Short mmCIF file of C-alpha atoms in Angstrom, two decimals:
data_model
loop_
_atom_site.label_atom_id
_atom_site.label_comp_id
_atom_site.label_asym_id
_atom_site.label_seq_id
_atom_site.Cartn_x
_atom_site.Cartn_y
_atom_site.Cartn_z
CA UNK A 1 0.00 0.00 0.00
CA UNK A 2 2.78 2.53 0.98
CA UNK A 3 4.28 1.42 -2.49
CA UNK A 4 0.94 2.67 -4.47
CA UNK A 5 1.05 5.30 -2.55
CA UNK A 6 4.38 6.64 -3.50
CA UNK A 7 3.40 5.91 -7.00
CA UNK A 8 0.71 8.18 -7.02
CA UNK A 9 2.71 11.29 -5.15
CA UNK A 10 1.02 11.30 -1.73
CA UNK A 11 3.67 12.99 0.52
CA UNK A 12 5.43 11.80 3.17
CA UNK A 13 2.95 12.83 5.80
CA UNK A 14 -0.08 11.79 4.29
CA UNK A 15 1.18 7.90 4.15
CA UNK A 16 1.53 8.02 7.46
CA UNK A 17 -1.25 9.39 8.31
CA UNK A 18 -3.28 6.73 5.80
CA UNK A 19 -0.76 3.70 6.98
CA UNK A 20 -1.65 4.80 10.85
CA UNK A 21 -5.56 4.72 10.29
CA UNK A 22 -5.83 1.70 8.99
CA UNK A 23 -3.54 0.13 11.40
CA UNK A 24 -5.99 1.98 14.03
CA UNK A 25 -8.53 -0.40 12.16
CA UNK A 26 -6.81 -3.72 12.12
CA UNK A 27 -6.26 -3.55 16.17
CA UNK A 28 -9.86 -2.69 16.69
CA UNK A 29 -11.08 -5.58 15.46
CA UNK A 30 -7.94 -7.39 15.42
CA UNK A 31 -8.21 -8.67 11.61
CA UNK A 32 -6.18 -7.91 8.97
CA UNK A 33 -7.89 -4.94 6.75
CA UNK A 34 -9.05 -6.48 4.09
CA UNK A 35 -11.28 -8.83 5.87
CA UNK A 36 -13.29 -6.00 7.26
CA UNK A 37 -17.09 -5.55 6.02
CA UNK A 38 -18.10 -1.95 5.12
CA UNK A 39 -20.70 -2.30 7.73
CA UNK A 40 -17.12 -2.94 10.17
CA UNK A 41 -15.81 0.09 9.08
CA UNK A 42 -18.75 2.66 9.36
CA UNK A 43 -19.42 0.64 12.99
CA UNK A 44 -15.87 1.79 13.79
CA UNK A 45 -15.80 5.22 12.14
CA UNK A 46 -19.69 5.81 14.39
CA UNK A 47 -17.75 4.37 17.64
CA UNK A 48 -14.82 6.77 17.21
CA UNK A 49 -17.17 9.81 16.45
CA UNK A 50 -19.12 8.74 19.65
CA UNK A 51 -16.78 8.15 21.98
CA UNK A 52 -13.29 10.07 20.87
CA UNK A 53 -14.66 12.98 19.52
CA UNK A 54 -12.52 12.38 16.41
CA UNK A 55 -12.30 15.48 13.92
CA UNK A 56 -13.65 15.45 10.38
CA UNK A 57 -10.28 15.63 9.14
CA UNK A 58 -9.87 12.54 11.18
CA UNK A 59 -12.63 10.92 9.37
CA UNK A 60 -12.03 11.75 5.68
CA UNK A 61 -8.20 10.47 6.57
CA UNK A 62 -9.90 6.92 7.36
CA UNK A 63 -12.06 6.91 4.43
CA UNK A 64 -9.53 7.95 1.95
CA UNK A 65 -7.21 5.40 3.18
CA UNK A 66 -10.15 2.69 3.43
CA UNK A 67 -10.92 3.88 -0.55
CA UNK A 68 -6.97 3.59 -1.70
CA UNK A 69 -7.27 -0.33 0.15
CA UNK A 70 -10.44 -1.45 -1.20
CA UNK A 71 -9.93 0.32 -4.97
CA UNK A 72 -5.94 0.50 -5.55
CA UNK A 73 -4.88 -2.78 -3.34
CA UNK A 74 -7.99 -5.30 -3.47
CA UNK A 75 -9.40 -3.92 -6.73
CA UNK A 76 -12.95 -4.22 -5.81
CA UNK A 77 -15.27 -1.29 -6.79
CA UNK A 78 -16.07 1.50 -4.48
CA UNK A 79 -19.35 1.49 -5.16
CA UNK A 80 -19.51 -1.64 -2.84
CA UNK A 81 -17.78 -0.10 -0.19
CA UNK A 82 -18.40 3.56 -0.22
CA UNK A 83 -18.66 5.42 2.79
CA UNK A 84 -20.25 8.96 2.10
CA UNK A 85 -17.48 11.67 3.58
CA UNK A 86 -19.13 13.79 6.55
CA UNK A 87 -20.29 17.43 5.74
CA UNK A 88 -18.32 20.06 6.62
CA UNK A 89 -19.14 24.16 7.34
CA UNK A 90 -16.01 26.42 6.35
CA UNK A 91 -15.27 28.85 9.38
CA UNK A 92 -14.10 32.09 8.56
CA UNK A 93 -10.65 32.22 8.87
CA UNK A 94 -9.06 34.61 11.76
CA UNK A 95 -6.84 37.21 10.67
CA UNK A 96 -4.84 39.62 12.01
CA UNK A 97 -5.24 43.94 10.73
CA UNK A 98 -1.72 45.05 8.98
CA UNK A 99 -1.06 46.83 11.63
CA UNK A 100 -1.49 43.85 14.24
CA UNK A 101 0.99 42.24 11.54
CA UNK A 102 3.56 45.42 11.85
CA UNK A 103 3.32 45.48 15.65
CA UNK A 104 4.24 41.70 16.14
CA UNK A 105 7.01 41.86 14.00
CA UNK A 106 8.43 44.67 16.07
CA UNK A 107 8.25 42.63 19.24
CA UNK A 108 10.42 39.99 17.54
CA UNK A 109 14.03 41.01 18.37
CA UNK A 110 15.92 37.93 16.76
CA UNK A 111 16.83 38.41 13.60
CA UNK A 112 16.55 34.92 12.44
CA UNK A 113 13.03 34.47 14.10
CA UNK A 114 12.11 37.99 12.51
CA UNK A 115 12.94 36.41 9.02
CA UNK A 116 10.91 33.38 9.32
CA UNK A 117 7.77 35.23 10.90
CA UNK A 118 8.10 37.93 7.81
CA UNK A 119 8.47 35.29 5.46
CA UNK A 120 5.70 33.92 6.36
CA UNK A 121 3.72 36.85 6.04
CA UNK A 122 4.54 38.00 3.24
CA UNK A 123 4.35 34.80 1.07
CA UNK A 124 1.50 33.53 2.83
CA UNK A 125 3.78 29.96 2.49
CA UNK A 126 2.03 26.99 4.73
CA UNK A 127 4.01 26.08 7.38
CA UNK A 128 6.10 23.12 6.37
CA UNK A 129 6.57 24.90 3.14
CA UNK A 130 8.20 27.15 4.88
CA UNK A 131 10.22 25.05 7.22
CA UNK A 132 11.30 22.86 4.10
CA UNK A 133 12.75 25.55 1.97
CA UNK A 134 16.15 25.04 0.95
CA UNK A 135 18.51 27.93 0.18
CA UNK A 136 18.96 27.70 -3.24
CA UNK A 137 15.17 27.97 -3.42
CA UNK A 138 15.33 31.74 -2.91
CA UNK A 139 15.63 32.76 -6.73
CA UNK A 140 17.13 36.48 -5.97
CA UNK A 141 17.86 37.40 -9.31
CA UNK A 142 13.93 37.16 -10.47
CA UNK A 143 12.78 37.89 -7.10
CA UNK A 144 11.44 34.08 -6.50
CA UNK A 145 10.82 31.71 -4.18
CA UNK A 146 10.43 28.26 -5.45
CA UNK A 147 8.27 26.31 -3.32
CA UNK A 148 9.04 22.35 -4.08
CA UNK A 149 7.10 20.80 -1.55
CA UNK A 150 3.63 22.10 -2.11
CA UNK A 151 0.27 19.93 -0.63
CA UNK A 152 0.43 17.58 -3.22
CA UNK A 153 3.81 17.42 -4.09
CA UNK A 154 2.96 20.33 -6.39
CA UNK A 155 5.59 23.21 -7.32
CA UNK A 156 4.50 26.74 -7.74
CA UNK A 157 6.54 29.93 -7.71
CA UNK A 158 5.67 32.90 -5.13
CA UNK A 159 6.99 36.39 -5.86
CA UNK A 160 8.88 38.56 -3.61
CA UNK A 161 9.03 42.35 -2.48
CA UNK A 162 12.36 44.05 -2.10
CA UNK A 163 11.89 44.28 1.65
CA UNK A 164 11.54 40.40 1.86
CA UNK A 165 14.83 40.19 0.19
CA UNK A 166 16.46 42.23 2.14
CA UNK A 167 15.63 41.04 5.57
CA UNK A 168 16.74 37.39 4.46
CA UNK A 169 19.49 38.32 3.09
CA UNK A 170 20.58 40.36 6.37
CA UNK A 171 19.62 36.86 7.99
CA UNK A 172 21.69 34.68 5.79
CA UNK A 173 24.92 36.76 6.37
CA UNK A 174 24.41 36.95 9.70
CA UNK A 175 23.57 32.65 9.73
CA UNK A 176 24.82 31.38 7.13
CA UNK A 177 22.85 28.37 6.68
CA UNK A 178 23.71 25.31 4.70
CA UNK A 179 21.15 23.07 3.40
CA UNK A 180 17.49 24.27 4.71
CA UNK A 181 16.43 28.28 4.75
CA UNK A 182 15.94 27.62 8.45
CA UNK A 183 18.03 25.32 9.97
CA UNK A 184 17.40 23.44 13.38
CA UNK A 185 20.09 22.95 16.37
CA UNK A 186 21.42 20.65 13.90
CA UNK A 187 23.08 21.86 9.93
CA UNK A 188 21.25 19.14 8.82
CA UNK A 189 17.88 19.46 10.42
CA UNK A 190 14.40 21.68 9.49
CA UNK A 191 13.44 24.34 12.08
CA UNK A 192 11.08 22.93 14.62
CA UNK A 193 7.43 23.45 14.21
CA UNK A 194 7.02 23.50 17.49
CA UNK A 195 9.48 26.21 18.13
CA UNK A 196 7.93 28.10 15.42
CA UNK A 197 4.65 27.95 17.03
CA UNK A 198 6.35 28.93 20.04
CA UNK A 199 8.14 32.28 18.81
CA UNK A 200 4.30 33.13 17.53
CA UNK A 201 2.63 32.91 20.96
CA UNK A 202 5.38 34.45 22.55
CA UNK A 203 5.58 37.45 20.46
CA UNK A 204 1.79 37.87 21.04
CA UNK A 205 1.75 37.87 24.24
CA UNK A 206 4.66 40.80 24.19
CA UNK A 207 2.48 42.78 21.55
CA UNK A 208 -0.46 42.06 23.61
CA UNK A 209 -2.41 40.71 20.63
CA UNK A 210 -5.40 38.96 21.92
CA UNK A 211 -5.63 36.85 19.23
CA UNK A 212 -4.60 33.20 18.79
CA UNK A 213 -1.67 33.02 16.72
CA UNK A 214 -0.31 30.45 14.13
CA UNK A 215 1.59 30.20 11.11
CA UNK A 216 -1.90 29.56 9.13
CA UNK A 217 -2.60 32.75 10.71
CA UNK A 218 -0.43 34.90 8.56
CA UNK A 219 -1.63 33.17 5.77
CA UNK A 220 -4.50 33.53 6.39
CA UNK A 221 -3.91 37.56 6.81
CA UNK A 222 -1.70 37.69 3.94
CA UNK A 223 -4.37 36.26 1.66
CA UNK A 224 -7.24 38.92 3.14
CA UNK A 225 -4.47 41.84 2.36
CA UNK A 226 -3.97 41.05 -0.86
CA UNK A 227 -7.05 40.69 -2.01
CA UNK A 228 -7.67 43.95 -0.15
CA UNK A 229 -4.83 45.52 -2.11
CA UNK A 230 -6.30 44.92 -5.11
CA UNK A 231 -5.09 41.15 -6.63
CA UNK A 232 -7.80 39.32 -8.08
CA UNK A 233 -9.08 35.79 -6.78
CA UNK A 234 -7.33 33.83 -9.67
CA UNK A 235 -3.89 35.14 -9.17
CA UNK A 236 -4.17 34.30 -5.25
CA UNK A 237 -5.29 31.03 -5.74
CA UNK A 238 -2.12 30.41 -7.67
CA UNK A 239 0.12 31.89 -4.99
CA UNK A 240 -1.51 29.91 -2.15
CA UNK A 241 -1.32 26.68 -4.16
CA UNK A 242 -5.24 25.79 -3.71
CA UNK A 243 -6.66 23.13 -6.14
CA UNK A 244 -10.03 25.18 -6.22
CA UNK A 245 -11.18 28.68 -6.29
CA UNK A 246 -13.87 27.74 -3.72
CA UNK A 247 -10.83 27.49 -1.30
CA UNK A 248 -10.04 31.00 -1.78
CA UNK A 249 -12.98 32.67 -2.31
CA UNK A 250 -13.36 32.02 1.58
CA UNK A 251 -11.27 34.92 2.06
CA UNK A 252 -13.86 37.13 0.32
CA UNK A 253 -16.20 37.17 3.42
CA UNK A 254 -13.48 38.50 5.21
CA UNK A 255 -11.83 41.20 2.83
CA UNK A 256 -12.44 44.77 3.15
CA UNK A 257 -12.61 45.33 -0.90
CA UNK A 258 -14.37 48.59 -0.63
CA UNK A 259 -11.75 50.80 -0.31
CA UNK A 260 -10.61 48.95 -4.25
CA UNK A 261 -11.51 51.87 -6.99
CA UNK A 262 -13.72 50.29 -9.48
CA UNK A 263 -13.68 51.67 -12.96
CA UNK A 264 -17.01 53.54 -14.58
CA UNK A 265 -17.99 51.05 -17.29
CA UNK A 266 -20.29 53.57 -18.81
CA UNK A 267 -17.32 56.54 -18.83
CA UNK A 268 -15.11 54.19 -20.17
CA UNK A 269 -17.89 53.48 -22.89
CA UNK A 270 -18.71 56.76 -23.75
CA UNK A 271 -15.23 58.16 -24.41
CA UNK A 272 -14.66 54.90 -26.28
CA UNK A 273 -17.78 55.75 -28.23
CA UNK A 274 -16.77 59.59 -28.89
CA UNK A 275 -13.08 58.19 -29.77
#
């Protein structure tokens, strides 16, 4: 299964996750997998829900690794085994004003926590996106970042600002790191999400921004700014990496887009008309 898997680009993270939930499976009933009914599986998908409270995210992980062993390993069809995914309500993401942004970044005094917190920011880059960018990935010359480990094992390329540049830069000289952007206690070793998380909650605290804060935060806020700067829905869906505009429109119930001048159609007509 982990060999199909790899075969059809699931990352690193997901086969684990899909490898892990069906092992969940096997010890519950203690049978191998593919002896399980479908009436098994939704009994132990209902028990979870009842009694562990498990997530949605939880849930579709089960069923898409319950679809991959029944359709890619056994070769039966789904339609025999099917389990209908649960429905899910999109919360509006939290965000943070640009000047909540501005004052957190001022109560971040290390320069190399400073870099990854405005990177962040300003890319609107998920979290192990971030944390897995190498150096060479930083294309200066076009003003570039190549992101290589996109969900899906998808590539895209993000643009950069000047003042992005500069403050890694000012970072790299200082560091000097060797294989990853951001570089753990060891050369050789990603930054720690955990101490990433950890720089965010510290430097709210310090800014005394009652808001929970997470990397998916500033992405979240980076997306709402930009749209309320002006870029259009297509050209941030390509620089968040979403698979579908309905992932991105989210952030339109959240945008302030008045302050965005909108053209007179009819002027424009007219002097076309007289021209």
């Amino acid at each position: 299964m982990i060999a199909e898997m790899q075969i059809r680009n699931y990352s690193p993270r997901t086969i684990s996750s899909y490898i892990s939930s069906l092992t969940r499976l096997s010890l519950h009933y203690h049978l191998s997998p593919d002896l399980l009914s479908l009436e098994q599986f939704k009994d132990y998908l209902s028990e979870r829900i009842t009694a562990d409270k498990i997530s949605n995210s939880t849930i579709n992980q089960a069923i898409g690794a319950w679809r991959i062993l029944q359709c890619d390993i056994l070769k039966r069809e789904w339609s025999t085994f099917k389990v209908k995914r649960p429905r899910t309500h999109k919360k509006i993401p939290q965000i943070l004003s640009p000047e909540q942004v501005q004052v957190l970044l001022s109560c971040i005094s290390n320069i190399k926590h400073h870099a990854l917190v405005s990177l962040a920011y300003a890319t609107g880059m998920r979290r192990n996106e971030i944390l897995s960018l190498r150096v060479e990935d930083i294309d200066s010359a076009r003003n570039m970042i190549i992101v290589k480990c996109g969900k899906g094992g998808k590539q895209r390329q993000i643009p950069i600002k000047s003042s992005l540049l500069k403050i890694l830069r000012e970072y790299y000289k200082q560091y000097r790191p060797s294989k990853f952007l951001f570089e753990g206690y060891r050369p050789d070793m990603q930054y720690s999400p955990t101490s990433f998380r950890n720089i965010l909650r510290k430097a709210a605290l310090k800014s005394k921004v009652n808001k929970r804060i997470t990397p998916h935060t500033l992405r979240h806020s980076f997306a709402t700014h930009m749209l309320e700067s002006g870029l259009n829905l297509k050209q941030l869906q390509l620089i968040l990496g979403h698979n579908a505009m309905k992932t991105t429109s989210i952030y339109l119930h959240v945008a302030d887009t008045s302050s965005i001048p909108i053209p007179d159609l009819l002027e424009i007509k007219t002097n076309e008309t007289h021209g």
